[in-house]
GROMACS .gro file of C-alpha atoms in nm:
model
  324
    1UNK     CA    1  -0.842  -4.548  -0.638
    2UNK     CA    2  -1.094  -4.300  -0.434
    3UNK     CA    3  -0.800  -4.344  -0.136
    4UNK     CA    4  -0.544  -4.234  -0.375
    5UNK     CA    5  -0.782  -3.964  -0.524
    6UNK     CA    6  -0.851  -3.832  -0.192
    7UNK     CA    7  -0.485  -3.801  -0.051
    8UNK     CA    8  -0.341  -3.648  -0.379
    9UNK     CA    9  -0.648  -3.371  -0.319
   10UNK     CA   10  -0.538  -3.344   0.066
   11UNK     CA   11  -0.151  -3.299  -0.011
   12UNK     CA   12  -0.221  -3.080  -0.338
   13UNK     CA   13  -0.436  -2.890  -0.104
   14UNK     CA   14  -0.178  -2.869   0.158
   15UNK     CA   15   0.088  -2.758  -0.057
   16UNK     CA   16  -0.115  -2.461  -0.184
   17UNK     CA   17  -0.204  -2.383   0.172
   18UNK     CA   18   0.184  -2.392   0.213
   19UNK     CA   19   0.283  -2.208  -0.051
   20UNK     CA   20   0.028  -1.896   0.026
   21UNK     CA   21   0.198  -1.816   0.351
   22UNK     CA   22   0.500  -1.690   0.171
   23UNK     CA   23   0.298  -1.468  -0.020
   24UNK     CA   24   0.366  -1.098   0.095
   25UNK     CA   25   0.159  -0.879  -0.200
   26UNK     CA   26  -0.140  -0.932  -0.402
   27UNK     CA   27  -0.142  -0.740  -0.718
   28UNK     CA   28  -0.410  -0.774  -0.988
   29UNK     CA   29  -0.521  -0.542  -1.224
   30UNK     CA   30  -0.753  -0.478  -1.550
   31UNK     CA   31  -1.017  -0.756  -1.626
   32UNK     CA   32  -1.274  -0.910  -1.407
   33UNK     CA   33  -1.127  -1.092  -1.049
   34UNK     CA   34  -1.217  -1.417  -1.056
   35UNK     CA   35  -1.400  -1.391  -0.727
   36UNK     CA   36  -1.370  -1.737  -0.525
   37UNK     CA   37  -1.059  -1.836  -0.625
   38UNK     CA   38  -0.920  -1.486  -0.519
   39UNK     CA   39  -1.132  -1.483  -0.179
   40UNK     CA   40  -0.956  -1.853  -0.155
   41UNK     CA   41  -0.582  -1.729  -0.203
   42UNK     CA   42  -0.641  -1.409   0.017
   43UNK     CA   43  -0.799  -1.641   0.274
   44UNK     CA   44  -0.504  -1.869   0.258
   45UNK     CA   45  -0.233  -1.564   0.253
   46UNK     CA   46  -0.172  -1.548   0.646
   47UNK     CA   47   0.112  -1.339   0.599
   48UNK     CA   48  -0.005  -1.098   0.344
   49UNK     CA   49   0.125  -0.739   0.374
   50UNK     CA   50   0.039  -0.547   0.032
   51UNK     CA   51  -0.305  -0.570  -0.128
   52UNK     CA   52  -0.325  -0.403  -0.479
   53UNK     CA   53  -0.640  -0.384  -0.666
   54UNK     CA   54  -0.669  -0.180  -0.982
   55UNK     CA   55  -0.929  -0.161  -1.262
   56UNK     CA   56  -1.084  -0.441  -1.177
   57UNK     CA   57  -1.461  -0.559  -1.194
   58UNK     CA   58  -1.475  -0.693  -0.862
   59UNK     CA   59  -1.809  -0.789  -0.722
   60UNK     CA   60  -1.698  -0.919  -0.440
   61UNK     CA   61  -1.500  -0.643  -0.225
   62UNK     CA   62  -1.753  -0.568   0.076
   63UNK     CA   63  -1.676  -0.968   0.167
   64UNK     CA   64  -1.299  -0.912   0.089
   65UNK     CA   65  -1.226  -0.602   0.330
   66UNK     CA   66  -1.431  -0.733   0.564
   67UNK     CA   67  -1.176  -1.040   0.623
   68UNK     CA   68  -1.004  -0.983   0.977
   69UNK     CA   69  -0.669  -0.997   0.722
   70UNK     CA   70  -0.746  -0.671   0.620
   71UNK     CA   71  -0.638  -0.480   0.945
   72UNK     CA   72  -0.292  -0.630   0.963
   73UNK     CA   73  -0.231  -0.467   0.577
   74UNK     CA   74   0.047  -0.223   0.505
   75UNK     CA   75  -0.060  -0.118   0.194
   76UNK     CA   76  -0.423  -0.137   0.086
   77UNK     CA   77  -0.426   0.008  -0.313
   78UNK     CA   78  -0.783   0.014  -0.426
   79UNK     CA   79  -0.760   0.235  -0.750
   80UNK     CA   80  -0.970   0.291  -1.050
   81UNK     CA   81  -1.260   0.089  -0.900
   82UNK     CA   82  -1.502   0.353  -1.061
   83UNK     CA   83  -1.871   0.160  -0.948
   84UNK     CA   84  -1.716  -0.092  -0.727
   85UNK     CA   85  -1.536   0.102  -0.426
   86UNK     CA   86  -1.862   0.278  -0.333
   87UNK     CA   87  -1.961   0.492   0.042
   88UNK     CA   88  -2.113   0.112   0.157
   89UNK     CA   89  -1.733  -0.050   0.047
   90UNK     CA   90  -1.567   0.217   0.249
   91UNK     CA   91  -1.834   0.182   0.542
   92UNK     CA   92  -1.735  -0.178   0.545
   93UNK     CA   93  -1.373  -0.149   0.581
   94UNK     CA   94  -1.425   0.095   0.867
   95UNK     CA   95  -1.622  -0.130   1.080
   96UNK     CA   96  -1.302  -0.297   1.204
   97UNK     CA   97  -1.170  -0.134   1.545
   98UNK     CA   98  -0.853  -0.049   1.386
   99UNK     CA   99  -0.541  -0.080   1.120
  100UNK     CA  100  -0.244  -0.093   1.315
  101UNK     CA  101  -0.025  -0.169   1.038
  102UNK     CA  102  -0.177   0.054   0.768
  103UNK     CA  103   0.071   0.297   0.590
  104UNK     CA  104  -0.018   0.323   0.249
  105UNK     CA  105  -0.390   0.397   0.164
  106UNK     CA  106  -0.510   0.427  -0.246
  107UNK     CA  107  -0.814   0.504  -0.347
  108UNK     CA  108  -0.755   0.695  -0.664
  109UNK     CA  109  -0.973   0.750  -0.915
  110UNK     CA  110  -1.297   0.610  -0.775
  111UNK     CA  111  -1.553   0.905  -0.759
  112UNK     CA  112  -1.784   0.742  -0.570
  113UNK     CA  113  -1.639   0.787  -0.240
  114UNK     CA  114  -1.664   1.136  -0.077
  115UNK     CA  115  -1.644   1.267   0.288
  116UNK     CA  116  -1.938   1.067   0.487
  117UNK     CA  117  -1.821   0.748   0.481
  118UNK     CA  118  -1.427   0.854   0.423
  119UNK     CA  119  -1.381   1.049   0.780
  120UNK     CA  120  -1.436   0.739   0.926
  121UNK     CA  121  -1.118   0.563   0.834
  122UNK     CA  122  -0.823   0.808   0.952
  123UNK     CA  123  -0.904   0.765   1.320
  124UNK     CA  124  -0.857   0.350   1.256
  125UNK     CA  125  -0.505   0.414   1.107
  126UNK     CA  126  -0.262   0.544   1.356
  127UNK     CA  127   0.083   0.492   1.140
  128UNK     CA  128  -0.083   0.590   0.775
  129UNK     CA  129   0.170   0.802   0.619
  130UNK     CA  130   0.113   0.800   0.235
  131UNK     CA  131  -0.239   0.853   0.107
  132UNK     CA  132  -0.330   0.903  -0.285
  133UNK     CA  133  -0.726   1.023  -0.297
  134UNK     CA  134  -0.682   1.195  -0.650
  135UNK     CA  135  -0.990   1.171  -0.859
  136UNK     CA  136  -1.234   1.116  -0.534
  137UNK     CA  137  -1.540   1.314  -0.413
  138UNK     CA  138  -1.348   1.395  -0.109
  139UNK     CA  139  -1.329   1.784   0.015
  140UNK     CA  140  -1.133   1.969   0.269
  141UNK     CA  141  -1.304   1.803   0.554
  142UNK     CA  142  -1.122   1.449   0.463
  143UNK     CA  143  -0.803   1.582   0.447
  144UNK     CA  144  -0.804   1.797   0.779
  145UNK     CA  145  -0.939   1.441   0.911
  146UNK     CA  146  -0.600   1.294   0.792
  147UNK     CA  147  -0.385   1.535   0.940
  148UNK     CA  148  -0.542   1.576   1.275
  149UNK     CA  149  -0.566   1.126   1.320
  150UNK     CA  150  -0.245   1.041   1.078
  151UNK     CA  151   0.104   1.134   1.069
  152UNK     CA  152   0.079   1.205   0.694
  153UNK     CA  153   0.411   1.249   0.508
  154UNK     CA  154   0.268   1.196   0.109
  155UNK     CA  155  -0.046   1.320  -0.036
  156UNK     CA  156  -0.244   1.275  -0.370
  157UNK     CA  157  -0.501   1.441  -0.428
  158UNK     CA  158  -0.476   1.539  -0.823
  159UNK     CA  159  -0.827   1.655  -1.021
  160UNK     CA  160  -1.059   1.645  -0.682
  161UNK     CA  161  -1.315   1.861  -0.818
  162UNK     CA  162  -1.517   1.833  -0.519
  163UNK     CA  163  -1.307   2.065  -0.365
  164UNK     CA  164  -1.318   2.365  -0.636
  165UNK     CA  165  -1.579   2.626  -0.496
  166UNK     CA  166  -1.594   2.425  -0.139
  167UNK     CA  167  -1.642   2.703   0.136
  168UNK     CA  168  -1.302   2.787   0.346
  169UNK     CA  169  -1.231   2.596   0.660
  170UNK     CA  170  -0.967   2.686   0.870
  171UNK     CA  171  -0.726   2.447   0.887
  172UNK     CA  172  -0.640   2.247   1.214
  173UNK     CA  173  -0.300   2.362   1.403
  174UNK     CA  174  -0.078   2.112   1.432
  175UNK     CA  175  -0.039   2.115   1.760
  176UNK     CA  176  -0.380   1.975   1.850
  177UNK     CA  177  -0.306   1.638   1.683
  178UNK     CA  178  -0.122   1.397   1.893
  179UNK     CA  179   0.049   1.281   1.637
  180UNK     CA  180   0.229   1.606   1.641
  181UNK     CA  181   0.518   1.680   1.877
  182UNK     CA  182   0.703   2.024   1.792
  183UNK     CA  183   0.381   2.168   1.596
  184UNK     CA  184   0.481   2.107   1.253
  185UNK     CA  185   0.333   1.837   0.992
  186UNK     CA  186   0.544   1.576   0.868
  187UNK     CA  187   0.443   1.619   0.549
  188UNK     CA  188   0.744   1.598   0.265
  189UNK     CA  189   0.516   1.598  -0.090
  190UNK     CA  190   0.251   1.721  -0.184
  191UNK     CA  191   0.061   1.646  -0.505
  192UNK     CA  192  -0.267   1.872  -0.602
  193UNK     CA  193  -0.233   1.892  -0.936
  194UNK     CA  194  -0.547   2.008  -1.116
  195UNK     CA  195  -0.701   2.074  -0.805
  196UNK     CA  196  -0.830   2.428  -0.677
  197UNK     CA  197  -0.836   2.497  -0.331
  198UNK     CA  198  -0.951   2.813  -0.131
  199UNK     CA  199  -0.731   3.098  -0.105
  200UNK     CA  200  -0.552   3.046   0.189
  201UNK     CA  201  -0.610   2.660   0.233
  202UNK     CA  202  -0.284   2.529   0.129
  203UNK     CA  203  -0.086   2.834   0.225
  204UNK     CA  204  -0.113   2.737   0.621
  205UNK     CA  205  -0.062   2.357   0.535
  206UNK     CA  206   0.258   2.452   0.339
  207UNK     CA  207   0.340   2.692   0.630
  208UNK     CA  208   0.310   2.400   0.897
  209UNK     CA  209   0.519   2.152   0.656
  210UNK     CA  210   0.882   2.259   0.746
  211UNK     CA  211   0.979   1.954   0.578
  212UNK     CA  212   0.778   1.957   0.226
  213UNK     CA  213   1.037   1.888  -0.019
  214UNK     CA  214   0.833   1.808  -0.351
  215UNK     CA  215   0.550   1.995  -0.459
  216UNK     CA  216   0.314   1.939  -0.804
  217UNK     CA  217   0.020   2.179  -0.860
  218UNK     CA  218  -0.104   2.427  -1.148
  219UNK     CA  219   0.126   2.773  -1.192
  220UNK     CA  220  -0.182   3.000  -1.119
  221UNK     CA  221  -0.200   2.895  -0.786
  222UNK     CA  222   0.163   2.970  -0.608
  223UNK     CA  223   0.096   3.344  -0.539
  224UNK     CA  224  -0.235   3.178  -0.304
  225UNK     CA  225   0.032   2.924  -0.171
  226UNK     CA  226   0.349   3.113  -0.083
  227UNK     CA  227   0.279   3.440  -0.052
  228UNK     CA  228   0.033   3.584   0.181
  229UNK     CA  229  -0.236   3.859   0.079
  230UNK     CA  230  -0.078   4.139   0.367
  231UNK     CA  231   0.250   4.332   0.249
  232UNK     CA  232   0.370   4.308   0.610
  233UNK     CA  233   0.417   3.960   0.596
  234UNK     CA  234   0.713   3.743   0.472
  235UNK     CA  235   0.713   3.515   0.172
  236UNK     CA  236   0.689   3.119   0.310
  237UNK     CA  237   1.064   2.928   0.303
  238UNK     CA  238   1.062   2.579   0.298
  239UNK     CA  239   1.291   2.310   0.183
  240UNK     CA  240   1.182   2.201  -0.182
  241UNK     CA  241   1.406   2.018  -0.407
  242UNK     CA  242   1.146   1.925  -0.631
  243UNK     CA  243   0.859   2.164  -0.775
  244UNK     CA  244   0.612   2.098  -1.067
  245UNK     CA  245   0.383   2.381  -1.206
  246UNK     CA  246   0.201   2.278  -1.566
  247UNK     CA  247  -0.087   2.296  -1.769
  248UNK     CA  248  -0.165   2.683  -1.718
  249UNK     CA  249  -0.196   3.003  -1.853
  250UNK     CA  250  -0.263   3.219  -1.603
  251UNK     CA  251   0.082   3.200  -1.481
  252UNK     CA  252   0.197   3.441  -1.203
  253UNK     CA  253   0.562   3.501  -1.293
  254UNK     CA  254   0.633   3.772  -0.993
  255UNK     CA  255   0.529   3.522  -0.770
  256UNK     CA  256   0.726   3.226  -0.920
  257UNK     CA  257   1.080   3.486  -0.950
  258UNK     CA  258   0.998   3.553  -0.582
  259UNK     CA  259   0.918   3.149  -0.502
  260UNK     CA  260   1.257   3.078  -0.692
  261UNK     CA  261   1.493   3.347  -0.491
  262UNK     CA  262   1.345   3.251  -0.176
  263UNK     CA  263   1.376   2.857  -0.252
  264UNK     CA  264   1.610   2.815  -0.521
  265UNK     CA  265   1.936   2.692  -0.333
  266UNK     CA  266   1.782   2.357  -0.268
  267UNK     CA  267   1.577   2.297  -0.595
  268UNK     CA  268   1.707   1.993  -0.849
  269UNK     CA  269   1.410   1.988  -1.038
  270UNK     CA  270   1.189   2.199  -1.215
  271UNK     CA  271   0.940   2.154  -1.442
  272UNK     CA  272   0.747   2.419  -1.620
  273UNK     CA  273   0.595   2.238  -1.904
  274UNK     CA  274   0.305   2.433  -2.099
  275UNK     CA  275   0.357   2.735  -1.841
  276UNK     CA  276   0.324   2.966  -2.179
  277UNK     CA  277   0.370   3.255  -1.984
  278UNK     CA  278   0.755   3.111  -1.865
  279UNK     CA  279   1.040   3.313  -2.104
  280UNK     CA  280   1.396   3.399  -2.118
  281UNK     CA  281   1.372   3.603  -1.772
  282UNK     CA  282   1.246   3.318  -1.591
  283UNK     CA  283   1.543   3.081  -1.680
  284UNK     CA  284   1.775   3.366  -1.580
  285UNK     CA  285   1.639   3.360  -1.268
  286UNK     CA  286   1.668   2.952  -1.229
  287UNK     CA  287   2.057   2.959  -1.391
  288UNK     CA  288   2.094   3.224  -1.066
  289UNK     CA  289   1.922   3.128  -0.785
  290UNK     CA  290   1.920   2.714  -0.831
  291UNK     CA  291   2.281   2.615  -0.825
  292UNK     CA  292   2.191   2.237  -0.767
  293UNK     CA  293   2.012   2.225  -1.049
  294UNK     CA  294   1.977   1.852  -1.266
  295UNK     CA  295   1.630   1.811  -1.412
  296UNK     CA  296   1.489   2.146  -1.592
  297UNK     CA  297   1.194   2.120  -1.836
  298UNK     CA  298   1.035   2.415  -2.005
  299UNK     CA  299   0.858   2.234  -2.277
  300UNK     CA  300   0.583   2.457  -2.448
  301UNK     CA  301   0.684   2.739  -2.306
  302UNK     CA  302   0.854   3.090  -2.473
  303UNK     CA  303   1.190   3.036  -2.342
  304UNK     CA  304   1.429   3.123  -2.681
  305UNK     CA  305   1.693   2.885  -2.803
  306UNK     CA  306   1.953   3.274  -2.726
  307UNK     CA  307   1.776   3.204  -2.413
  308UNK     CA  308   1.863   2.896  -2.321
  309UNK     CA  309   2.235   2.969  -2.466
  310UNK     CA  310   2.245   3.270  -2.227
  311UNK     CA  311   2.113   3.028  -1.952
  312UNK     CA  312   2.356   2.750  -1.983
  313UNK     CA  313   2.633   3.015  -2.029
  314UNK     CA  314   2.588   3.137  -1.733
  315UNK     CA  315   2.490   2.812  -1.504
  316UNK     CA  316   2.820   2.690  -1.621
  317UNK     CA  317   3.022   3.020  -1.520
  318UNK     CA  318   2.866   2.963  -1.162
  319UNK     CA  319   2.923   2.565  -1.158
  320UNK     CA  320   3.284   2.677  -1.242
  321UNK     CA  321   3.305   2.965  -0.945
  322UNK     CA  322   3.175   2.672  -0.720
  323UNK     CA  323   3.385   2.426  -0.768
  324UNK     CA  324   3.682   2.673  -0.799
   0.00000   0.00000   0.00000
């Protein structure tokens, strides 16, 4: 009977071992991790490429990214950690010699990590293209750290209060990363919501981002961002098709007319929601200048129901000169 015992344990064993090298992503979130049987599977997981943690009390993560595994991750998503993901965690994870596979880093919403551990880990992840550091104690200095080591094409950082009030640093030229070839960032969103940044801060990063796309940030800051403080100079041009500006009241609506008739013939979605400032001129302006237009919100703002008829009237009088 102990014989029997014994071999049903080996081949149970060896059919968990089995099934774990199929495994490809780890996701677990809310609750506490049940730490040895987790340290087991990720042990077990030879072939694991995703590791998502989120919410979790999780006691154990020093001894979990320090597993050689870690360094052969694509996407490491270590959110909402609050306590747990701590300056020591992050020390930790950037004692190995080097993430080769790494191009998705999360660390959202755990305020415990700021710049002197964090600068560590760019130069370890040569491919790392999408990086989400909202709610963090990180500042300036992390993310010129990601752009000069990483070929960054998405970035997070909503509500990084850290950075509000932070004295200006210039920010690096593209050219001096290596990552860099014709002196432009790769960068194609950008996501700073409820953050404030110096004056001129995201204004050159925008300028060096020929291929930004999508952009999400608060309405009072897009006269610092695209349009420089010297009359001589030209308002910035680049590519968007997406643009966000919410949640303000201090809404610079020269600046946004000027944003859309320099940017408008790309744009397909706009949204404007609790912009109070935003009225019937301001949709004139989109119905003119944005003739791709499919996603349009103005929620909480003044724009008139005669506005929006006006609007519509007139989007579909273009559509119809378009097509025609």
């Amino acid at each position: 009977n102990n014989n029997n015992n014994n071999n049903d344990s080996y081949e149970e064993q060896k059919t968990q071992i089995y099934a774990a090298n199929y495994i490809r992503t780890i996701k677990m979130t809310k609750g506490k991790l049940p730490c040895d049987e987790f340290l087991k599977l990720y042990e077990m997981s030879h072939n694991l490429q995703n590791l998502h943690i989120s919410g979790l009390v999780v006691t154990n993560l020093p001894q979990i990214l320090s597993k050689e595994k870690t360094t052969r991750l694509e996407t490491l998503e270590l959110e909402n950690l609050d306590r747990f993901l701590t300056n020591a965690v992050i020390k930790t994870l950037s004692s190995h010699v080097v993430f080769s596979n790494l191009r998705i880093l999360n660390i959202s919403s755990c305020p415990l990590v700021n710049d002197q551990s964090f600068i560590r880990i760019p130069p370890l992840c040569p491919v790392l293209e999408e990086v989400d550091i909202s709610g963090t104690s990180l500042t300036i200095q992390s993310i010129c750290s990601l752009f000069l080591y990483c070929n960054i094409s998405i970035l997070f950082a909503r509500n990084c209060n850290s950075i509000e009030g932070q004295f200006h640093l210039p920010f690096p030229v593209p050219i001096q990363s290596p990552n860099q070839s014709n002196g432009k960032w790769s960068l194609k969103i950008l996501d700073v919501f409820g953050t404030t940044f110096p004056s001129d801060f995201l204004r050159h990063l925008i300028i060096f981002s020929d291929k930004l796309t999508s952009l999400t940030a608060t309405g009072s800051t897009i006269e610092s961002y695209f349009f420089p403080k010297s009359t001589e100079s030209s308002p910035v041009s680049v590519p968007l098709t997406q643009i966000a500006l919410c949640n303000t009241s201090n809404f610079h609506l020269d600046s946004f007319r000027e944003l859309i008739t320099q940017n408008g013939k790309n744009l397909t979605h706009i949204s404007l929601y609790n912009c109070r400032q935003v009225s019937d001129p301001e949709l004139l302006v989109i119905t003119n200048f944005c003739p791709k237009i499919e996603f349009l919100d103005l929620s909480c703002t003044h724009v008139t129901d005669s506005g929006v008829i006006k609007g519509l009237f007139l989007f579909l009088i273009l559509c119809f000169f378009f097509v025609f």
